Tab-separated table of C-alpha atoms and ligand atoms in Angstrom:
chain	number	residue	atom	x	y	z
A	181	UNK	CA	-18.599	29.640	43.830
A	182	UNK	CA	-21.392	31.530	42.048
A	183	UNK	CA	-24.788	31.323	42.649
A	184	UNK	CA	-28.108	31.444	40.343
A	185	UNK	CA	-29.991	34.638	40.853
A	186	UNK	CA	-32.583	32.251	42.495
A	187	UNK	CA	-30.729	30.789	44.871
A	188	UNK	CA	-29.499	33.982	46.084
A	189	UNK	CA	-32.495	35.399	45.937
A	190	UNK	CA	-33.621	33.002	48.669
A	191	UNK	CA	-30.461	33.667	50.959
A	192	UNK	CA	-31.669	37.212	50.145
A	193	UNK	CA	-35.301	36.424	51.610
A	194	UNK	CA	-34.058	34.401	54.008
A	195	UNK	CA	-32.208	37.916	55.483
A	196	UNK	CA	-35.168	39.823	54.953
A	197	UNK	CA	-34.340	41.523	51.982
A	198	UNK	CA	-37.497	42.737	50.058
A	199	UNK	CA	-37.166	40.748	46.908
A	200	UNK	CA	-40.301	39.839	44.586
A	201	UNK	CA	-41.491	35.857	44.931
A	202	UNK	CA	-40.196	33.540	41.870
A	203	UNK	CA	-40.348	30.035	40.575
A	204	UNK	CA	-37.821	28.320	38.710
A	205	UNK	CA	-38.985	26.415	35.747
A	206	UNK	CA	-37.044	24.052	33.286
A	207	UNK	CA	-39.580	23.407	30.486
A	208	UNK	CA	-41.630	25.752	28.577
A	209	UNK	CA	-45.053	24.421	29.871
A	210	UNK	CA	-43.690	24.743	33.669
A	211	UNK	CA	-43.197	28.291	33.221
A	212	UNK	CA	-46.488	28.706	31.949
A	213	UNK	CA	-48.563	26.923	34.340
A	214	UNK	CA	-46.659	28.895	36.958
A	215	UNK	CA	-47.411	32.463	35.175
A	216	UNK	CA	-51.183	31.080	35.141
A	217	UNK	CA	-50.686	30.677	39.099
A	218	UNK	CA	-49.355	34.188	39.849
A	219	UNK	CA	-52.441	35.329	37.774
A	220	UNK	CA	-50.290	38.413	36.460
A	221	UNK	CA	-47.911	39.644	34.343
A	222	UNK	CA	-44.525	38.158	34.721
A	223	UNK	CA	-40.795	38.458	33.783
A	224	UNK	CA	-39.105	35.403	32.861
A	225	UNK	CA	-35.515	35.628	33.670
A	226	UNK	CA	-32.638	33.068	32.603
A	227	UNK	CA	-30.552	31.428	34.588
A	228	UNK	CA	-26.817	31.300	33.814
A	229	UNK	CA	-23.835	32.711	35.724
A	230	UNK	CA	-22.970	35.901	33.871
A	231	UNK	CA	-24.209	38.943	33.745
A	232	UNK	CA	-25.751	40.848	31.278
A	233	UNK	CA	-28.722	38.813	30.641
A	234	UNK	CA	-31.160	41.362	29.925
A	235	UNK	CA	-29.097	42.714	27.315
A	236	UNK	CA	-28.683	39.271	25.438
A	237	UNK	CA	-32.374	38.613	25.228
A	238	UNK	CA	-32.598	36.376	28.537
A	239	UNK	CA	-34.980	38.386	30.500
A	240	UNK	CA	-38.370	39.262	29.025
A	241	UNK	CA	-41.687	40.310	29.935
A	242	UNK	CA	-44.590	38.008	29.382
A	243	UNK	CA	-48.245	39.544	29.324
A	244	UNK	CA	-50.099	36.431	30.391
A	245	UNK	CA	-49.580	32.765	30.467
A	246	UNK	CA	-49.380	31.503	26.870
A	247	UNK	CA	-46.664	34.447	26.200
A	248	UNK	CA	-44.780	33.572	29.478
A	249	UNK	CA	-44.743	29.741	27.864
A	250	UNK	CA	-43.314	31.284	25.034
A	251	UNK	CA	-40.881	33.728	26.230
A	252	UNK	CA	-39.798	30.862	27.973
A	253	UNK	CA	-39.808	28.296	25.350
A	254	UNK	CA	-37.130	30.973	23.241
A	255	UNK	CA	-35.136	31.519	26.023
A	256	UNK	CA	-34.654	27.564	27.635
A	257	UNK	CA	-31.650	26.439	25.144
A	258	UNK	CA	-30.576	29.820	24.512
A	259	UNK	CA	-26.587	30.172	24.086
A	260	UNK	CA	-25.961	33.485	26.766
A	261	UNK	CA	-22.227	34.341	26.483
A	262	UNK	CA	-21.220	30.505	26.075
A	263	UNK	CA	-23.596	29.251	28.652
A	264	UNK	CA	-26.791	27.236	27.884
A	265	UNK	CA	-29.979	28.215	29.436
A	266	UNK	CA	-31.785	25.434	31.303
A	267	UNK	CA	-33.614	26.709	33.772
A	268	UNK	CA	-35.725	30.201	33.777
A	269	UNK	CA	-36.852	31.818	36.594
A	270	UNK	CA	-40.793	33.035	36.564
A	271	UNK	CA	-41.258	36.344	38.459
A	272	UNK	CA	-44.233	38.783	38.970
A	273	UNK	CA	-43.426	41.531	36.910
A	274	UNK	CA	-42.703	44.831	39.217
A	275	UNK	CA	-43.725	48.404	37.768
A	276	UNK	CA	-40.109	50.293	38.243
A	277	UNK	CA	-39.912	53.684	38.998
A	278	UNK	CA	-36.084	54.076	39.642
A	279	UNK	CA	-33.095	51.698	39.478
A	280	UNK	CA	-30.074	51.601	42.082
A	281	UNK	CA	-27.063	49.737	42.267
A	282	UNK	CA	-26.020	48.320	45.579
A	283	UNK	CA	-22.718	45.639	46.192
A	284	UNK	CA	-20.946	44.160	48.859
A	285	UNK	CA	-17.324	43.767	46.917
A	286	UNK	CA	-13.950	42.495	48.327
A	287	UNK	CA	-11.855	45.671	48.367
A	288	UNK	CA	-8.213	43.860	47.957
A	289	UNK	CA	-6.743	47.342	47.645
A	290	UNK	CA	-8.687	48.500	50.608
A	291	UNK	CA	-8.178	45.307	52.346
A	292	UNK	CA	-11.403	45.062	53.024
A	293	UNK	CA	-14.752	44.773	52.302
A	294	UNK	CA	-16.627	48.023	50.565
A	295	UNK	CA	-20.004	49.030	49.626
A	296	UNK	CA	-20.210	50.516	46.148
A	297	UNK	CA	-23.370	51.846	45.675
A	298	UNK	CA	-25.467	54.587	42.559
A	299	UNK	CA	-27.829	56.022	41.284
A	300	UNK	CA	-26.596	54.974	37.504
A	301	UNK	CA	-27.974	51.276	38.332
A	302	UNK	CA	-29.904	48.258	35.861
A	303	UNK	CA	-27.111	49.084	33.399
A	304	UNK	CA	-23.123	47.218	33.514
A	305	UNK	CA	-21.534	48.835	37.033
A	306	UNK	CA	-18.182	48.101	34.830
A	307	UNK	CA	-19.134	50.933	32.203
A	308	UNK	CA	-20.257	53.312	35.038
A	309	UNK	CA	-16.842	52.860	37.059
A	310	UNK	CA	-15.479	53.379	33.295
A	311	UNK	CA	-17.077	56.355	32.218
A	312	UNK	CA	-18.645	58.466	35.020
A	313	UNK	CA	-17.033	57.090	38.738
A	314	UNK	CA	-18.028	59.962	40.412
A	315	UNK	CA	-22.020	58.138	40.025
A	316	UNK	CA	-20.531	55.441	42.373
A	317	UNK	CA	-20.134	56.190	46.237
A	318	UNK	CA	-17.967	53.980	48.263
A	319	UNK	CA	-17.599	53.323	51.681
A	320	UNK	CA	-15.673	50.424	53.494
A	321	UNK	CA	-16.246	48.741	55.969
A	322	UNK	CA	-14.116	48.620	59.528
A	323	UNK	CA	-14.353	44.533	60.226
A	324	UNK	CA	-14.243	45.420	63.876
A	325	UNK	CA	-17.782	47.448	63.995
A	326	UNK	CA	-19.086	46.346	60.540
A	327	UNK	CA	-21.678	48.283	59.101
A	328	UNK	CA	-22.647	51.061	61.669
A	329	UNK	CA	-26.402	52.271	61.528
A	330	UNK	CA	-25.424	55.807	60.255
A	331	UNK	CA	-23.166	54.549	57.699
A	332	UNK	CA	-25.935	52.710	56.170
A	333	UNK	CA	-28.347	55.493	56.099
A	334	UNK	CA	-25.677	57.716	54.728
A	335	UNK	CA	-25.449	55.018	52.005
A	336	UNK	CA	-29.187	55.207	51.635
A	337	UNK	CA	-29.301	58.330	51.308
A	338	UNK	CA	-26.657	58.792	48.354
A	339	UNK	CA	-29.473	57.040	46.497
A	340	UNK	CA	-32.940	58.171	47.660
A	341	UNK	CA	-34.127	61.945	48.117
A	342	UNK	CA	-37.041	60.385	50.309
A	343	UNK	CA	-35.797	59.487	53.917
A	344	UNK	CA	-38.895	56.903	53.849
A	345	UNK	CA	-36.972	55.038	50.867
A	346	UNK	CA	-33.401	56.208	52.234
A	347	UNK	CA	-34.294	54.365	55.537
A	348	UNK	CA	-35.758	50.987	53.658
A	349	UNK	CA	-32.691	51.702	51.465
A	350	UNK	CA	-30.440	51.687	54.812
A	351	UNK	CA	-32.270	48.229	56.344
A	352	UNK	CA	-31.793	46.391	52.810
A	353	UNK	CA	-27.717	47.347	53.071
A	354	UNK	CA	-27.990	46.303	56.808
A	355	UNK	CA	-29.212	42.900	55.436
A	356	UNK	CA	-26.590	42.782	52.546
A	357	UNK	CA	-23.812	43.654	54.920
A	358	UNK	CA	-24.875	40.178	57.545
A	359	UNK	CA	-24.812	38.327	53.883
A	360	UNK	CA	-21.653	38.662	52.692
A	361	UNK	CA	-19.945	38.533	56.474
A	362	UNK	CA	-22.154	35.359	57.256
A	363	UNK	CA	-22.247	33.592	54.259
A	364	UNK	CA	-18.637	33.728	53.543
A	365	UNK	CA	-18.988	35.922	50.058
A	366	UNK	CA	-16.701	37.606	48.222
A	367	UNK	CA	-19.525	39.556	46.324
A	368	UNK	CA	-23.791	40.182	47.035
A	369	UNK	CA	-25.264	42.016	45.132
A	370	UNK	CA	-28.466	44.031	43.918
A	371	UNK	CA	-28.709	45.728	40.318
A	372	UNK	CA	-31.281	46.810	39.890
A	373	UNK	CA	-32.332	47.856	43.042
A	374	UNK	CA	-35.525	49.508	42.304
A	375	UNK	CA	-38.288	51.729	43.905
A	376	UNK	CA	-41.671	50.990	42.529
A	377	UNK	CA	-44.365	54.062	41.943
A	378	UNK	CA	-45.715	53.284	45.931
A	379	UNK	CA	-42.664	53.974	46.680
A	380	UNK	CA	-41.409	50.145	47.921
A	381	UNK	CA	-37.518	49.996	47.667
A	382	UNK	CA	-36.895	46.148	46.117
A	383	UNK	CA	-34.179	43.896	45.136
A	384	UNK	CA	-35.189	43.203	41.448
A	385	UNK	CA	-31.935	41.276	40.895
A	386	UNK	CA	-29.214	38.997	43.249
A	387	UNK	CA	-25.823	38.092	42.615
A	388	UNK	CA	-23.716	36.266	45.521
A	389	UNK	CA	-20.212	33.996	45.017
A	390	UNK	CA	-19.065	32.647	47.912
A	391	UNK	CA	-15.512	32.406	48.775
A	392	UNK	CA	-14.578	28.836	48.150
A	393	UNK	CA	-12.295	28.518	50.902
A	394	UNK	CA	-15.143	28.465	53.301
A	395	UNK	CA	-17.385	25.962	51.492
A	396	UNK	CA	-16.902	23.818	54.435
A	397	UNK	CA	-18.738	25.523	56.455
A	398	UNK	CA	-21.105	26.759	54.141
A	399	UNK	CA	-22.367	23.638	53.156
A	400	UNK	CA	-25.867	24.581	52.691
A	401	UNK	CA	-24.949	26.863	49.969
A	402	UNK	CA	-22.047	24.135	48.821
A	403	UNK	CA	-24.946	22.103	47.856
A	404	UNK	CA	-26.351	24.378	45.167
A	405	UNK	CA	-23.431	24.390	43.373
A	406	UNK	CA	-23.383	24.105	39.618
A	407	UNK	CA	-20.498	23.198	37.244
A	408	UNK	CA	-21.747	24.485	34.300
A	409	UNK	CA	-19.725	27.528	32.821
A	410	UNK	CA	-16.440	26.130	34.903
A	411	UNK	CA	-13.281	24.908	33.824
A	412	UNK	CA	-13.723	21.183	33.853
A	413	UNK	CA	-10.073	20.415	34.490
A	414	UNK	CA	-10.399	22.547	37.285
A	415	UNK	CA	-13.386	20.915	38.716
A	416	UNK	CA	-11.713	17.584	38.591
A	417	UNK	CA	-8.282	18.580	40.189
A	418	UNK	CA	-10.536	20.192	42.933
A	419	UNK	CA	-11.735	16.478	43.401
A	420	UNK	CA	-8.587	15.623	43.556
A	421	UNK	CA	-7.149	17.697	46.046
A	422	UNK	CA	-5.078	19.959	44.112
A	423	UNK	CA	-4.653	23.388	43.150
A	424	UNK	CA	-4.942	24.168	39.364
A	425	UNK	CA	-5.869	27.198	37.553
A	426	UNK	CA	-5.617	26.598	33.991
A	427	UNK	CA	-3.538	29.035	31.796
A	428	UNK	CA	-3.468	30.132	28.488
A	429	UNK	CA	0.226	29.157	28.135
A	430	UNK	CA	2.408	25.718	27.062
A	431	UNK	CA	4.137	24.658	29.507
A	432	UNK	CA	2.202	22.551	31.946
A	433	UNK	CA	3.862	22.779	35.381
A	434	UNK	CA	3.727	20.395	38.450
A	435	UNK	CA	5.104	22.067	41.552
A	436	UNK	CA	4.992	21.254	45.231
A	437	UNK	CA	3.867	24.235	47.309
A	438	UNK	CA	2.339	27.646	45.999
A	439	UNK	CA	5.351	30.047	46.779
A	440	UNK	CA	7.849	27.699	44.676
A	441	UNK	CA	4.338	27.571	41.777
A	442	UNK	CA	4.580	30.890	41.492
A	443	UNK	CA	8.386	31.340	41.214
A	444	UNK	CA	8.360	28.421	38.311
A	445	UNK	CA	5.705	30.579	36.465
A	446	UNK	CA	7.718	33.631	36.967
A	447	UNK	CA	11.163	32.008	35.685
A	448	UNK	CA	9.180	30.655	32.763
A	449	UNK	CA	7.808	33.779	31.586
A	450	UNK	CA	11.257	35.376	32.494
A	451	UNK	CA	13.308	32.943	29.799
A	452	UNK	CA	10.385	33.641	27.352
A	453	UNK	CA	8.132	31.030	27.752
A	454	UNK	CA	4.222	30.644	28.641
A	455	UNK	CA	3.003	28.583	31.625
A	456	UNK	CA	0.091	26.133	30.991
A	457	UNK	CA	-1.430	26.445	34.542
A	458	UNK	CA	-0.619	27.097	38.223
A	459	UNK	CA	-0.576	23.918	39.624
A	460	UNK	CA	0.515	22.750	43.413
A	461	UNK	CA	0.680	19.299	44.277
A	462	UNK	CA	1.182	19.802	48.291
A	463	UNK	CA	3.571	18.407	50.397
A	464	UNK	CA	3.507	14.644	49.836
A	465	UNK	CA	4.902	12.305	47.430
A	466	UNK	CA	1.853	10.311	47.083
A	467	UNK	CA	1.848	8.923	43.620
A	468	UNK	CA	-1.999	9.538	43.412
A	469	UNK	CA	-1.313	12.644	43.337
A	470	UNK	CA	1.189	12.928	40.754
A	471	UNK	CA	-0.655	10.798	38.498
A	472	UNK	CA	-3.974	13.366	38.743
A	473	UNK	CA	-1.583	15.992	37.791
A	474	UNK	CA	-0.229	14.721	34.770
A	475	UNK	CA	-3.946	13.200	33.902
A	476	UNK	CA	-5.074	17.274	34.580
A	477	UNK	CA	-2.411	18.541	32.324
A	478	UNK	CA	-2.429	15.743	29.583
A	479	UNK	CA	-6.046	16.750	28.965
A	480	UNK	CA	-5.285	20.206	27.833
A	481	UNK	CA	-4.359	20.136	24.291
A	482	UNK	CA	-2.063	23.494	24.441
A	483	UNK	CA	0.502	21.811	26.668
A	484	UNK	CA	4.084	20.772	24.621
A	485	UNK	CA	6.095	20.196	27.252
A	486	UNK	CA	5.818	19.510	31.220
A	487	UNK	CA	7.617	20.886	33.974
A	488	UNK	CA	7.954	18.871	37.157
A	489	UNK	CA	9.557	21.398	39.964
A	490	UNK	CA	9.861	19.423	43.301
A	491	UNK	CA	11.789	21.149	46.470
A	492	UNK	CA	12.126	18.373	49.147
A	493	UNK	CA	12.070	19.524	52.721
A	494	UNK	CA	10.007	17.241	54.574
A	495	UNK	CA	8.612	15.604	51.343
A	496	UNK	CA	11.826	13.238	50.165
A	497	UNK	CA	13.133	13.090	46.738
A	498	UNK	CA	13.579	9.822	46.314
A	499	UNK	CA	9.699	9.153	47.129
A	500	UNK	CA	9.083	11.513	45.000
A	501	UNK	CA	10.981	10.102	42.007
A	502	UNK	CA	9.434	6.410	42.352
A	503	UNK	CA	5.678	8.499	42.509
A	504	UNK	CA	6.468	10.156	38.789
A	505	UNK	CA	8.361	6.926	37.773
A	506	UNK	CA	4.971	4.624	38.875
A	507	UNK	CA	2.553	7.482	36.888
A	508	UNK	CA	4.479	7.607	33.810
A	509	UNK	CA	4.410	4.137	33.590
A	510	UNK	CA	0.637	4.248	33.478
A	511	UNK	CA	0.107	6.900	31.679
A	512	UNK	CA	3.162	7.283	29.293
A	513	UNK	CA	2.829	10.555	28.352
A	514	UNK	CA	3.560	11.804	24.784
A	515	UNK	CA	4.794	15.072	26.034
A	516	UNK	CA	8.179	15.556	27.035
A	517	UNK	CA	9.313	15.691	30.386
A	518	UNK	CA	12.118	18.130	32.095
A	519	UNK	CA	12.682	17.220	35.846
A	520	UNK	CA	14.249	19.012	38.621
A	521	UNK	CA	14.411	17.656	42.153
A	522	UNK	CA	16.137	19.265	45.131
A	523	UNK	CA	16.492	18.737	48.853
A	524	UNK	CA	16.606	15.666	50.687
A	525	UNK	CA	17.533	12.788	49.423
A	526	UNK	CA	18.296	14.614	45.991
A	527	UNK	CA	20.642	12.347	44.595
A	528	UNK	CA	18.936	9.112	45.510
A	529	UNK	CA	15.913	10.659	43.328
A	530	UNK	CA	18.739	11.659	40.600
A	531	UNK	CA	19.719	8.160	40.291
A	532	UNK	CA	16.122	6.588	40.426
A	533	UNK	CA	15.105	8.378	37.340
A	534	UNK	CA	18.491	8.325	35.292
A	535	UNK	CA	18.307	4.104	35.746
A	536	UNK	CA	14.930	4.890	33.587
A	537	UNK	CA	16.220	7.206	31.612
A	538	UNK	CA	14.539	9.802	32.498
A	539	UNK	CA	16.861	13.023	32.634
A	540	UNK	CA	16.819	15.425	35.672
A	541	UNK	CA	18.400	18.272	37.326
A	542	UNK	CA	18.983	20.141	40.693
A	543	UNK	CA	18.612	23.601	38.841
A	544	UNK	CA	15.660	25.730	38.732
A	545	UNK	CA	17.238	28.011	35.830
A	546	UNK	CA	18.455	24.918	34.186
A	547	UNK	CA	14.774	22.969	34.059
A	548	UNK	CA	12.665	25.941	32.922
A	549	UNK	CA	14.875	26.612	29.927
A	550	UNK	CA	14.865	22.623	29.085
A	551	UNK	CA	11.180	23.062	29.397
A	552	UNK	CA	10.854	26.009	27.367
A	553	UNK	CA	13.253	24.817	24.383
A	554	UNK	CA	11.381	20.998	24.337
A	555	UNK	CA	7.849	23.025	24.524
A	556	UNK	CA	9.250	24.681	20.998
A	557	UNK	CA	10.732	21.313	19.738
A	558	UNK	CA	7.501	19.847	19.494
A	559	UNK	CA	5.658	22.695	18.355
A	560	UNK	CA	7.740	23.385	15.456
A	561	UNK	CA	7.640	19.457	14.713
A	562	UNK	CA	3.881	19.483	14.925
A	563	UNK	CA	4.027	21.995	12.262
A	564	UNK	CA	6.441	20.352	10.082
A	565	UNK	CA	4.437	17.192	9.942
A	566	UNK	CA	1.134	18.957	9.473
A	567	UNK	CA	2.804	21.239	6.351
A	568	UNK	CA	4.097	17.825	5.313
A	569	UNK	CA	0.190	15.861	5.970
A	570	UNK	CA	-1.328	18.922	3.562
A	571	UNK	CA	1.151	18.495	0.351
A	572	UNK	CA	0.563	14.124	0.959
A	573	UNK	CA	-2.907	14.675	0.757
A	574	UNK	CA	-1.997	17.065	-2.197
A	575	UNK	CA	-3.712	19.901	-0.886
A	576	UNK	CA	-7.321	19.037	-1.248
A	577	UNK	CA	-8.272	19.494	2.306
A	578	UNK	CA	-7.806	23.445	1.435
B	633	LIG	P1	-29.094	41.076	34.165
B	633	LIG	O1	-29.199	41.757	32.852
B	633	LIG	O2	-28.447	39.728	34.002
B	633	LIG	O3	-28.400	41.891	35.201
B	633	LIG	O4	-30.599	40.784	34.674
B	633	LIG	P2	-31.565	41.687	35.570
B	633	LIG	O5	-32.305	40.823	36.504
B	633	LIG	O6	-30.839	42.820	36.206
B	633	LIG	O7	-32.609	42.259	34.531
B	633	LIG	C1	-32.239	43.196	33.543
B	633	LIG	C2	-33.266	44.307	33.447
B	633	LIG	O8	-34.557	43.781	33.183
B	633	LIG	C3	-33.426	45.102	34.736
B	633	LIG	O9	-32.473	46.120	34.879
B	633	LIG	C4	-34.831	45.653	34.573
B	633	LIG	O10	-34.790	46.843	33.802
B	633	LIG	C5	-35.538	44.569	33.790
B	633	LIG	N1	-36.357	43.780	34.713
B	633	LIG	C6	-35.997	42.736	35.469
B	633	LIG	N2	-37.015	42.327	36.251
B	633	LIG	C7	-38.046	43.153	35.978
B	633	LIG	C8	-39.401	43.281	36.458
B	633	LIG	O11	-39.867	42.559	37.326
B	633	LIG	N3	-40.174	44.266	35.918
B	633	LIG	C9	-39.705	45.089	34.964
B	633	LIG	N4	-40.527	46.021	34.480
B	633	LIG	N5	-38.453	45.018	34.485
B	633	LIG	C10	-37.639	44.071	34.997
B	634	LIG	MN1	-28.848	42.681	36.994
C-alpha cells in the first residue's frame, strides 16, 4: 500500500526525521489562505502516487499567496501519469544547496533489506542505476543487528564531505532504518534529501508502501489508504477474500491454492496461450467465493474463455461442483467454460456437472488446451461478426 508524500511525511516526523512542516489543501483558496499563514514563499506539491511529479508540472514554487492559489488552482485536476490531482500539499519553500538520495528498498536478491544511497539525487534513481551505478552506494542490512551506528555514518559519509552533515546524515538513516522495520515497509524513502546553505540536512521529499501483508497490524497506516490509481478489480477481490492480480492475457483462471495458480499460468503460456489473471480461491468450496471470482473475471473485458482448475484434497469435488453449478446459475456467464476437477470425490463432481451439461475433465494438460482453443473460438467469432456489423451498416461508421 502506498502512501501520499504527506502522510509519510508525518510517519517521517513522527521518527524524528527533519522534514519541512506542510498542509494539505483540496481547493485552490485553501492553499492560499494556508501560504498567507506560513507568511513565506511556498512550494505546492501534488499529491498522487507516482513519481516524477516535479517533472510533469505538479510541484511549483509560489512567491506569495495569490500565486500559491494559483499554482494550486492549475495543478488540483491535473492528469499526472493517469492519476487526477485532488489534493496539493502547501510547503515552506527550502533554499537547497545539495540534493541526496537515500532508500530503504527490499533487496529480494540480497534477501534482505538494503540502503541505496547518492550523491546523483532530486533526479529518477531508475536513470542513475541505468546510466552511472557506480553514483549509488549500497549496503544491506544484517536483520539480526540492523543498522549498526558505524554503518550509518559510513552511509553518511558517502554523501557529505562535512562530518557535521555526515553525522545528521547518519541520525536521519538511523530514523529511516526503525521506519521501514517498524512500519512493516517494503520501501521509505527520501529524494531529495537536501542540505540547505546553513548547512541543515532535510528530507525535502517521502515515499513509504507498506507491505500489505502486515496491514493488520498496521492499522493506523491501513486507515490512510487510498484507492485511487489501483486496479479496481483488485480492490474488490481483496474485499472478497481472494487473491487476484489482473493480467494482460485471455484466459481468466480460477484456481484453488497459489502453487497449483501458478502451474495453470505456466501450462497456459506453455500451449501458447495468455492468462487473464492469477487468481486463488483458497481452500473451500464456498459458493460465495466462486461466484466473486467469476463476478472479478466477468468484469474484465479481455477475458474469452475461463479456466476453472480445482485439486481436491481436503476441499471435496463434489462441493465444489454444486458451488460453480449455484454461481453460474446466477450469473450465466457468456464466456465459455472448461472445467477440470481432481481429488476427492472427483467423479461425484464429474457427474454433477455433466447432468447440467456442463463438460469437465480430470486433466490439467487436457483443460488448458480446451481453454486456450475456446479463448480463440470466440475471438475469431467476435471478429467475424464485427467485419460482418461494418459491411450491414455499409461502411459508414469508417
Ligand atoms: P517528485 O518529482 O515527485 O519526486 O517530487 P519532489 O518532492 O522530489 O520534488 C521535485 C523537485 O522539486 C525536487 O527535487 C526539488 O528540486 C524541487 N523542490 C521540492 N520541494 C522544494 C522546496 O521546498 N524548495 C525548492 N527550492 N525546491 C523544491
Ligand atoms: Mn522526489
Amino acid at each position: 500500500m502506498k502512501l501520499h508524500e504527506y502522510q509519510a511525511k508525518d510517519v517521517f516526523r513522527s521518527f524524528g526525521i527533519p522534514v519541512p512542516p506542510g498542509r494539505v489543501a483540496t481547493t485552490a483558496g485553501e492553499a492560499g489562505e494556508i501560504a498567507r499563514e506560513y507568511g513565506r514563499p511556498v512550494v505546492v506539491k501534488a499529491q498522487v502516487h507516482v513519481g516524477g511529479r516535479g517533472k510533469a508540472g505538479g510541484v511549483k514554487l509560489a512567491q506569495d499567496p495569490a500565486e500559491a492559489r494559483a499554482r494550486a488552482q492549475a495543478i488540483l485536476g491535473m492528469d499526472i501519469k493517469g492519476l487526477t490531482v485532488r489534493r496539493v500539499l502547501v510547503t515552506p519553500a527550502e533554499e537547497i544547496a545539495s540534493e541526496a538520495y537515500a532508500a530503504v528498498i527490499l533487496d529480494r536478491a540480497a534477501r534482505c533489506a538494503t540502503f541505496m544511497v547518492s550523491r546523483a539525487g532530486g533526479v529518477d534513481i531508475e536513470q542513475v542505476a541505468a546510466e552511472t551505478p557506480e553514483l549509488i552506494v549500497r549496503l544491506s542490512v544484517d536483520p539480526r543487528y540492523g543498522l549498526l551506528e558505524h554503518q550509518a555514518l559510513g552511509l553518511g559519509l558517502a554523501l557529505y564531505d562535512d562530518l557535521r552533515q555526515a553525522r545528521a546524515a547518519a541520525g536521519i538513516f538511523g530514523a529511516l532504518w526503525r521506519v521501514f522495520l517498524e512500519r512493516d515497509a517494503s520501501l521509505a524513502e527520501i529524494n531529495p534529501l537536501v542540505t540547505t546553505p546553513a548547512g541543515d540536512v532535510v528530507a525535502l521529499d517521502a515515499k513509504l508502501v507498506i507491505d500489505d501483508n502486515a496491514l493488520f497490524r498496521q492499522r493506523e497506516l491501513e486507515a490512510l489508504h487510498d484507492p485511487e490509481g489501483e486496479e479496481p478489480a483488485e480492490l474488490q477481490a481483496r474485499a472478497a477474500g481472494l487473491s487476484y492480480v489482473k493480467l494482460e492475457g485471455s484466459i481468466g483462471c480460477i484456481v484453488n491454492g497459489a502453487g497449483l495458480a501458478m502451474a495453470t499460468m505456466d501450462l497456459i503460456q506453455y500451449y501458447g496461450g495468455d492468462p487473464a489473471n492469477f487468481l486463488d480461491i483458497g481452500g473451500s468450496s464456498n459458493p460465495d467465493k466462486v461466484l466473486n471470482a467469476m463476478r472479478i473475471l466477468l468484469g474484465d473485458p479481455h477475458v474469452e474463455a475461463v479456466l476453472f482448475n480445482i485439486f481436491g484434497g481436503i476441499t471435496r469435488c463434489d462441493d465444489v461442483a454444486n458451488g460453480l453449478v449455484a454461481a453460474l446459475d446466477q450469473i450465466k456467464p457468456d464466456v465459455p467454460i472448461a472445467i477440470r476437477l481432481t481429488g476427492t470425490n472427483e467423479e461425484e463432481a464429474l457427474e454433477i456437472l455433466r447432468a447440467v451439461g456442463l463438460p469437465a475433465t480430470s486433466s490439467m494438460d487436457e483443460v488448458v488446451q480446451r481453454a486456450i482453443e475456446l479463448a480463440r473460438e470466440r475471438t475469431s467469432a467476435a471478429g467475424r461478426q464485427a467485419v460482418a456489423g461494418r459491411q450491414a451498416g455499409g461502411g459508414s461508421s469508417r
